[in-house]
PDB file of C-alpha atoms in Angstrom:
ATOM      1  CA  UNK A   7       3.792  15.694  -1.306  1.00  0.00           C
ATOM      2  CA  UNK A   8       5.840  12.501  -2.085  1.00  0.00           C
ATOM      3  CA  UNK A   9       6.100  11.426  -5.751  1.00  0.00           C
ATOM      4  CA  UNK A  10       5.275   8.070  -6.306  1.00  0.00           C
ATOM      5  CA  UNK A  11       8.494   6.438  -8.278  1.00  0.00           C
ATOM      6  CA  UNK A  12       6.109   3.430 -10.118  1.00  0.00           C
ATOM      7  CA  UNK A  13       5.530   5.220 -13.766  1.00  0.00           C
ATOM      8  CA  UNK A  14       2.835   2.082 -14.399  1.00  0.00           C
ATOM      9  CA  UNK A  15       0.767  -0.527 -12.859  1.00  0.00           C
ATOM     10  CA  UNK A  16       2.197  -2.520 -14.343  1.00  0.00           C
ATOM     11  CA  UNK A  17       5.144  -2.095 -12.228  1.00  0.00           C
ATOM     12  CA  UNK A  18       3.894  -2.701  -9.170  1.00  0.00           C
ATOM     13  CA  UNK A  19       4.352  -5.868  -6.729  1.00  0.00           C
ATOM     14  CA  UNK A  20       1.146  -8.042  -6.413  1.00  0.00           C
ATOM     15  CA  UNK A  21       0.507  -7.379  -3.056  1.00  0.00           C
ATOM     16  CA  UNK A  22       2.021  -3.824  -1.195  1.00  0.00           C
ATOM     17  CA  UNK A  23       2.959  -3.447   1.979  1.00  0.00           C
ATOM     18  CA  UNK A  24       2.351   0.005   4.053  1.00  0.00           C
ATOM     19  CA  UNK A  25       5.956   1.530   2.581  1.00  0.00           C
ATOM     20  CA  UNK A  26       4.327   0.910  -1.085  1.00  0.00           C
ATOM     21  CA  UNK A  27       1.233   1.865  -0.320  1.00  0.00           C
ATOM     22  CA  UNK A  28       2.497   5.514   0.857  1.00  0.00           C
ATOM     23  CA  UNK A  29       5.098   5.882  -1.984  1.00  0.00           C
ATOM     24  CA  UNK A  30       2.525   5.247  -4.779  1.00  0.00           C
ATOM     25  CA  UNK A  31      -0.478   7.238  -3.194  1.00  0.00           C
ATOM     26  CA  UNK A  32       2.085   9.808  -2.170  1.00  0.00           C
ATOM     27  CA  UNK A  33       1.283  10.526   1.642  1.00  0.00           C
ATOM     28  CA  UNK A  34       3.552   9.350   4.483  1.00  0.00           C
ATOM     29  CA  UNK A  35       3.894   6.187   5.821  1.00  0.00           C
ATOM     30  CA  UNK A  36       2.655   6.373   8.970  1.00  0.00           C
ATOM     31  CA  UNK A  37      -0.546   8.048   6.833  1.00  0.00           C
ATOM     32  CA  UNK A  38      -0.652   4.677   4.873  1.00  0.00           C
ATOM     33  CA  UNK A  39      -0.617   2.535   7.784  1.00  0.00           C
ATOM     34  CA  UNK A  40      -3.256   4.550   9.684  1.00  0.00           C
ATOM     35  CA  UNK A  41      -5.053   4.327   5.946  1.00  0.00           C
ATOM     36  CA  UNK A  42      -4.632   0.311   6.062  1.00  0.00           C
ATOM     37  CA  UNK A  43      -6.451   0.204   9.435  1.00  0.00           C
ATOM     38  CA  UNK A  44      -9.385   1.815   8.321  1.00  0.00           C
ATOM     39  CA  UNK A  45     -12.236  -0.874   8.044  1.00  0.00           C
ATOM     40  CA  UNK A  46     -13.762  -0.129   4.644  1.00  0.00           C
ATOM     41  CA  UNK A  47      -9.953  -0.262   2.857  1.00  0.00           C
ATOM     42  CA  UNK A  48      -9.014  -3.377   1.364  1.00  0.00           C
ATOM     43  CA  UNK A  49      -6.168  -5.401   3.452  1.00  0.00           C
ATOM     44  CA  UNK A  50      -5.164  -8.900   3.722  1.00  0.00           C
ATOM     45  CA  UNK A  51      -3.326  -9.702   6.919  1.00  0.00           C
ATOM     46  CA  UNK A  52      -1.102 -13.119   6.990  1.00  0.00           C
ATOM     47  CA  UNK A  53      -0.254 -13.457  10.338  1.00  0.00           C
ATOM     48  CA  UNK A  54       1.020 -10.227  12.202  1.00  0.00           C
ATOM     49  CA  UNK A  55       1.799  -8.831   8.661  1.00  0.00           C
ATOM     50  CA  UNK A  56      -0.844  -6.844   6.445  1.00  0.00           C
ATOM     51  CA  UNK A  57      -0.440  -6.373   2.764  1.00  0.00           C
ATOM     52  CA  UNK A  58      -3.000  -4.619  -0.125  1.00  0.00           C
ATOM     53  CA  UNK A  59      -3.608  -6.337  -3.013  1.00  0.00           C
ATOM     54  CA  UNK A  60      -2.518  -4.460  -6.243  1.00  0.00           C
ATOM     55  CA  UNK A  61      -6.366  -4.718  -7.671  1.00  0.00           C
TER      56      UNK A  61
END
């Protein structure tokens, strides 16, 4: 397993994109983007690009 290299929350961007998203829940990216797809998970999509909010 990956280990996430944030130490707070404070640390993190506002929004994360699917690179983030794996490094900080530490599971593979391809695992975060299938994660991001899911329809219950929270994801904003701005134009052809889809980002998580940091809440």
């Amino acid at each position: 397993m990956k280990e996430s290299s944030y130490k707070s929350y404070d640390e993190l961007p506002l929004f994360l994109n699917s690179e983030l998203v794996a490094k900080v829940l530490g599971v593979a990216p391809s695992s975060a983007y299938e994660l991001m797809h899911e329809p219950d998970f929270p994801v904003l999509r701005i134009g052809n690009r889809m980002v998580v909010p940091k809440e």
